[in-house]
Coordinates of C-alpha atoms and ligand atoms in Angstrom, one line a residue:
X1 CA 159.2 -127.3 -54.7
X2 CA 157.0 -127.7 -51.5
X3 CA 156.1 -124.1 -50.2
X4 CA 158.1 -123.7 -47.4
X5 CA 155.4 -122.9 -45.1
X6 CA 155.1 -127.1 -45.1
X7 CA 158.9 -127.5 -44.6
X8 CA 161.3 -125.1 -42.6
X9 CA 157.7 -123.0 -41.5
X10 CA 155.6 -126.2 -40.7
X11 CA 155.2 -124.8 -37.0
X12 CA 153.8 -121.6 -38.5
X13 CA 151.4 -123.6 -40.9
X14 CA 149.8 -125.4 -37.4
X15 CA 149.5 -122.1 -35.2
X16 CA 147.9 -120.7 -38.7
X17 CA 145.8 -123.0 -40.0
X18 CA 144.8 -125.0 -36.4
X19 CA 142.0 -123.2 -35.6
X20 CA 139.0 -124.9 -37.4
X21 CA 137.0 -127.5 -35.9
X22 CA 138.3 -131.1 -36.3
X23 CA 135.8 -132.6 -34.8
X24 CA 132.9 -131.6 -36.2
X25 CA 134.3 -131.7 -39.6
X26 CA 135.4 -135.7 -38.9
X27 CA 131.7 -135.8 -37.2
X28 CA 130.3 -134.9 -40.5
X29 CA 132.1 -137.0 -42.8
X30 CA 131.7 -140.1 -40.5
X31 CA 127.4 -139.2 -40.7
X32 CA 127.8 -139.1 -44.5
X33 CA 129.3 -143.0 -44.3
X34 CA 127.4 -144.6 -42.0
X35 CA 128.0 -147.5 -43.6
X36 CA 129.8 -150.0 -41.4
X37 CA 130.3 -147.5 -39.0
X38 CA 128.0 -146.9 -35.4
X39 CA 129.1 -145.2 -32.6
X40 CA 130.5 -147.6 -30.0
X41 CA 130.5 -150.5 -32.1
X42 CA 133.9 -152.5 -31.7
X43 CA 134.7 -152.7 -35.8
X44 CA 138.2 -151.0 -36.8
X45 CA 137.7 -149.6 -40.2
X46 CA 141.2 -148.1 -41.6
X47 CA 141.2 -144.5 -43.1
X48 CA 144.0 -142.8 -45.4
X49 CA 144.5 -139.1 -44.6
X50 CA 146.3 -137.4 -47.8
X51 CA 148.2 -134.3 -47.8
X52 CA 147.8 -135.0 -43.7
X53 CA 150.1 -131.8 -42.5
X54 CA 149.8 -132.1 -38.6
X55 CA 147.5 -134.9 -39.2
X56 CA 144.9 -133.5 -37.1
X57 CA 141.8 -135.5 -39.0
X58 CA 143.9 -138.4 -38.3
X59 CA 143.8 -138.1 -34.6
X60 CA 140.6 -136.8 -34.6
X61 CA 139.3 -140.2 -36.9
X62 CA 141.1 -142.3 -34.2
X63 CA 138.9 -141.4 -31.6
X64 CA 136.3 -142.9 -33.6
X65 CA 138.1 -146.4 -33.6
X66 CA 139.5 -146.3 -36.9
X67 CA 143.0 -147.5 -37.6
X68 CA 143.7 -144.3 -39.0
X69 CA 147.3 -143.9 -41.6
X70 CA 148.6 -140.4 -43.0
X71 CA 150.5 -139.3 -45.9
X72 CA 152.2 -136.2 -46.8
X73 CA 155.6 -135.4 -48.7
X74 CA 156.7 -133.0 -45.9
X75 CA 159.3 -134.5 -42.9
X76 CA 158.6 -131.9 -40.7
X77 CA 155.0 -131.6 -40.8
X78 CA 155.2 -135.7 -39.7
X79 CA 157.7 -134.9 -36.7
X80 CA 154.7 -132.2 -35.5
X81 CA 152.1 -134.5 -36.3
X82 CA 153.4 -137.2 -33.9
X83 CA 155.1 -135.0 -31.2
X84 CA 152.2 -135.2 -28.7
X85 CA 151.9 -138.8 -29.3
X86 CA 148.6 -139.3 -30.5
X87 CA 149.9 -140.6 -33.8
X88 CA 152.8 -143.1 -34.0
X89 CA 155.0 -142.4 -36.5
X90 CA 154.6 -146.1 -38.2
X91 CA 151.4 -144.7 -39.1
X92 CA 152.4 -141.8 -40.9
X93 CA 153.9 -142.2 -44.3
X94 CA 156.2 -139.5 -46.1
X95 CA 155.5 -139.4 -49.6
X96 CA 155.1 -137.3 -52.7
X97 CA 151.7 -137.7 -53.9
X98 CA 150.3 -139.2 -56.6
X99 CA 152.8 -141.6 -55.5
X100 CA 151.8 -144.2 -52.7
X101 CA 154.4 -146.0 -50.6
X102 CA 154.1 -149.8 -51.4
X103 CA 153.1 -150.3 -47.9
X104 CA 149.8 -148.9 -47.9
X105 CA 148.8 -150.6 -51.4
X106 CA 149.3 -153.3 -49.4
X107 CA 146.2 -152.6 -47.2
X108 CA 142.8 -151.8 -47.9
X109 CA 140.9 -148.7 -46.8
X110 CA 137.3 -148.1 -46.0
X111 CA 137.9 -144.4 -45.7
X112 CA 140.4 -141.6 -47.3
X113 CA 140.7 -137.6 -47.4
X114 CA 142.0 -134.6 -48.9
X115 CA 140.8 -131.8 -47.1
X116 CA 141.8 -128.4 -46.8
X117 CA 141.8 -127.5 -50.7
X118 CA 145.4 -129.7 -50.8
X119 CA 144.2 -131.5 -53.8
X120 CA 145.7 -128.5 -55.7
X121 CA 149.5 -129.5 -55.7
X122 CA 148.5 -132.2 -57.6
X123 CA 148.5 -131.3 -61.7
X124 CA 144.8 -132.8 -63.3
X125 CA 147.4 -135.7 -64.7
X126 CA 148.6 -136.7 -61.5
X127 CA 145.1 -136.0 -59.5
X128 CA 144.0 -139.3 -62.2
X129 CA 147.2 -141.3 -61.2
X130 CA 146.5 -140.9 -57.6
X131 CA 142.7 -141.9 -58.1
X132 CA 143.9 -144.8 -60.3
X133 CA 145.7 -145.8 -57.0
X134 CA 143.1 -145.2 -54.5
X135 CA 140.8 -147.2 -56.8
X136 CA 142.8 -150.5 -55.8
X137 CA 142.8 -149.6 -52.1
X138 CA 139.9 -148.0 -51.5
X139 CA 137.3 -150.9 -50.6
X140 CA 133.8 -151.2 -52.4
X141 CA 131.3 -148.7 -50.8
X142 CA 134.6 -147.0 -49.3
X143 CA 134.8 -143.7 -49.6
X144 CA 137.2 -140.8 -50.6
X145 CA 136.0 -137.3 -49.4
X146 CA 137.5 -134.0 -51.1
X147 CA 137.3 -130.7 -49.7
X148 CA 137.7 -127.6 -52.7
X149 CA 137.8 -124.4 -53.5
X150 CA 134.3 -122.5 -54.2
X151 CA 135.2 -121.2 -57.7
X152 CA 132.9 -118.2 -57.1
X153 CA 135.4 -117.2 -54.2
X154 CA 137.9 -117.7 -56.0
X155 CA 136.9 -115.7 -58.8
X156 CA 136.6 -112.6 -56.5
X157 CA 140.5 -113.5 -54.8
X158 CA 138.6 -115.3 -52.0
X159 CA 137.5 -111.6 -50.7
X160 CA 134.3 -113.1 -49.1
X161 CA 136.4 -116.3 -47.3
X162 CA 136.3 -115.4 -43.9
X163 CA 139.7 -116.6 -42.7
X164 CA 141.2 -114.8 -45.7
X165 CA 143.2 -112.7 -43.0
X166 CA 143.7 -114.6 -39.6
X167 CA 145.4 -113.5 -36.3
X168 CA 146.3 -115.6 -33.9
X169 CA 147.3 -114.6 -30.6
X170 CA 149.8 -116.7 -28.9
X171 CA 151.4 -116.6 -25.2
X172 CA 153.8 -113.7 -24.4
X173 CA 151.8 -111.1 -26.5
X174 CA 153.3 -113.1 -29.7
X175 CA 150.7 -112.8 -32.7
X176 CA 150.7 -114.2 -36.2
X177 CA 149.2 -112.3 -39.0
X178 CA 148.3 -114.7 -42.2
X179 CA 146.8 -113.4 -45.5
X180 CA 146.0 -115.8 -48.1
X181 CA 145.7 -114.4 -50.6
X182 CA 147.8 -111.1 -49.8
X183 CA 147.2 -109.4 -53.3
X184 CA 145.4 -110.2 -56.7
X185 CA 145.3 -114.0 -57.3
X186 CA 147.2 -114.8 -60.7
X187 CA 145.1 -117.1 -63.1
X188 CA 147.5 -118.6 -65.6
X189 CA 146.6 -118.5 -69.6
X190 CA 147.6 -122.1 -70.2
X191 CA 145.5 -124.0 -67.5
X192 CA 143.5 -124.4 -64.6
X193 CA 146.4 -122.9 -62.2
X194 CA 146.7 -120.1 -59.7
X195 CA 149.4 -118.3 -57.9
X196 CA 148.6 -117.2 -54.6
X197 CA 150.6 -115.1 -53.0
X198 CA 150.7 -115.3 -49.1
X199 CA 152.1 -112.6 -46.3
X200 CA 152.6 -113.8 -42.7
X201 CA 153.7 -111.2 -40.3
X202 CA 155.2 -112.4 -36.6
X203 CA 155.3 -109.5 -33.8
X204 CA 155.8 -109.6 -30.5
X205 CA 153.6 -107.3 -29.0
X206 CA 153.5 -104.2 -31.6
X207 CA 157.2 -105.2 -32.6
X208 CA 157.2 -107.3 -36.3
X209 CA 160.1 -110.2 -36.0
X210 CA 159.4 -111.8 -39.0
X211 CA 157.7 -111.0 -42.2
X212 CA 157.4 -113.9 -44.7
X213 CA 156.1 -113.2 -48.3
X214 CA 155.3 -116.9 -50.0
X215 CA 153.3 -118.3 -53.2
X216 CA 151.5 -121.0 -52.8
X217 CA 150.7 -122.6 -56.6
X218 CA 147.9 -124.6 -57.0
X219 CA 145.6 -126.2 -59.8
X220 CA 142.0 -126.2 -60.1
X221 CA 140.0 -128.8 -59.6
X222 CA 136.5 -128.2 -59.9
X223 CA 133.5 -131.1 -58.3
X224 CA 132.6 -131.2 -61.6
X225 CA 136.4 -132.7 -62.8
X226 CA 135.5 -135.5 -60.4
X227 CA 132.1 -136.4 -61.9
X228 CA 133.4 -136.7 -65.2
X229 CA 136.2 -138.5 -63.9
X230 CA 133.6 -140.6 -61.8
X231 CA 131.4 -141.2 -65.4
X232 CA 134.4 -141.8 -67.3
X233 CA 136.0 -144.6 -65.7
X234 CA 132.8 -145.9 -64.0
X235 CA 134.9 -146.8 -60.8
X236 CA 133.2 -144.3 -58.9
X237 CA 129.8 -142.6 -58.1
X238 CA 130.3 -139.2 -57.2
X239 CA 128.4 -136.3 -54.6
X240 CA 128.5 -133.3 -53.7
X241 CA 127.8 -132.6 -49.7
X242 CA 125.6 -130.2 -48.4
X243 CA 124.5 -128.9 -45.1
X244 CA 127.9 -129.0 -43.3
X245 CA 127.2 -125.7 -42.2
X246 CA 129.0 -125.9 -38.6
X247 CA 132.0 -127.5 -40.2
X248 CA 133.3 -127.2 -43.3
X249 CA 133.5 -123.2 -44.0
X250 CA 132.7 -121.9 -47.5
X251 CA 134.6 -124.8 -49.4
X252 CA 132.5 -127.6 -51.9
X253 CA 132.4 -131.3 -49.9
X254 CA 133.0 -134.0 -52.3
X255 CA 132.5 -137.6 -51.7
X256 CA 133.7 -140.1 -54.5
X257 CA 132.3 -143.8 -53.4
X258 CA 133.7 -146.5 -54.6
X259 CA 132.0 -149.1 -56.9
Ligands
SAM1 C1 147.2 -127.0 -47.0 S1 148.2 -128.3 -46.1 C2 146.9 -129.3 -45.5 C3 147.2 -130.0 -44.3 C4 146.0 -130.7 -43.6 N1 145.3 -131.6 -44.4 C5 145.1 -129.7 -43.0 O1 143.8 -129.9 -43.1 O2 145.5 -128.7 -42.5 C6 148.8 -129.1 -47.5 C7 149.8 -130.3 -47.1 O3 150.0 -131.0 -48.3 C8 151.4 -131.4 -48.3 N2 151.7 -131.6 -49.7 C9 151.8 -130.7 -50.7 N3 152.1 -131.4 -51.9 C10 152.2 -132.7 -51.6 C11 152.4 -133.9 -52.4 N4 152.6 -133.8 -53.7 N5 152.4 -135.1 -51.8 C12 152.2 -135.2 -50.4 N6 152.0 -134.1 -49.7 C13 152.0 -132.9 -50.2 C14 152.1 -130.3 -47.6 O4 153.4 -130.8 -47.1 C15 151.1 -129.9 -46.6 O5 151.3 -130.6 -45.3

């Protein structure tokens, strides 16, 4: 079941989690593949956003003249993405990765991502499904960048990530309170999979109108996963990023190029 932060909350999810900086983060990834792209030049490349929520690296890619597609299982989180009509909806695909509407295995992409740690609601089975996919769309030299979890943050329940707990202040003296993880993290036994529970608080000015207690479940997927996975089926080359430093916060880049 999709946490329902994506679904019935999905407004919450984009006041929580809208504050980092798309630009810069698109910026970066962009510098990495410069490959066929230059600022100004008239080229369209096409980019694939996965697990795209309100699609803001979609929007933000546009800008950079890409013809720029999103996926994500979640109805909702489409209607917000395309509300302010950056992003028309034939653009945005609903769909329950690792599956991939036949549509876009129709095209071919020079770019895709999967930022924001989403990679984890996908089981290490279906994480090699959905690169099998990508592997037929994603052109030669195209790229697919991943953004992860730091296992040594994780390891201390994320105590050192600085947006563990977020407020964000709203109009009307309305404030939301998120904390992710809100207690211990729970490592499972059998596999690479952790339960995190979540509190978000709502108050309007010291009043609390809405508490929410939620667990987000998510698997582990190390850069090191996608080098073997890179070495094993030789489809890929695989890299890890460095020096993103006004971007990307605390999280491991990962580019996976296509051969
Ligand atoms: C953490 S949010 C990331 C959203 C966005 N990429 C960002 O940077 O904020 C995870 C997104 O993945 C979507 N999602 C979760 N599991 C999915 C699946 N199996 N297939 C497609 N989308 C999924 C959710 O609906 C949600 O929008």
């Amino acid at each position: 079941m999709l946490n329902e932060l994506y679904t019935s909350d999905a407004s919450l999810y984009e006041i929580i989690a809208g504050g980092r900086n798309f630009s810069a983060q698109i910026s970066f990834l962009l510098n990495h593949y410069s490959k066929g792209f230059k600022k100004g030049k008239v080229k369209v490349s096409r980019s694939l956003e996965l697990f795209a929520g309100p699609a803001w690296h979609t929007k933000e890619i546009k800008k950079h003249n890409f013809e720029a597609f999103a996926i994500d299982a979640s109805n909702e989180m489409r209607i917000i993405a395309c509300n302010d009509g950056l992003l028309k909806k034939k653009y945005y695909y609903i769909s329950r990765l690792p599956n991939i509407p036949r549509i876009i295995t129709k095209l071919s992409f020079d770019l895709a991502f999967a930022l924001c740690y989403s990679i984890g609601y996908l089981s290490p089975l279906q994480l090699r499904k959905m690169l099998n996919h990508l592997s037929k769309i994603i052109v030669p030299g195209g790229m697919l960048f991943l953004e992860l979890h730091d296992l040594n943050l994780l390891r201390k329940n994320l105590d050192d990530l600085k947006i563990k707990e977020r407020i964000i202040y709203c109009q009307k003296e309305k404030s939301i309170k998120c904390v992710w993880p809100s207690a211990p993290i729970e490592w499972s036994n059998e596999e690479w999979v952790v339960q995190m529970p979540i509190l978000i608080e709502v108050r309007e000015g010291r009043k609390l109108v809405n508490k929410k207690n939620l667990i987000s479940k998510e698997y582990i997927h190390l850069p090191s996963d996608f080098k073997n996975i890179a070495e094993e089926t030789k489809l890929w080359e695989f890299r890890e990023l460095t020096n993103f430093k006004n971007s990307f916060l605390q999280s491991k880049i990962c580019v996976m190029e296509k051969l």
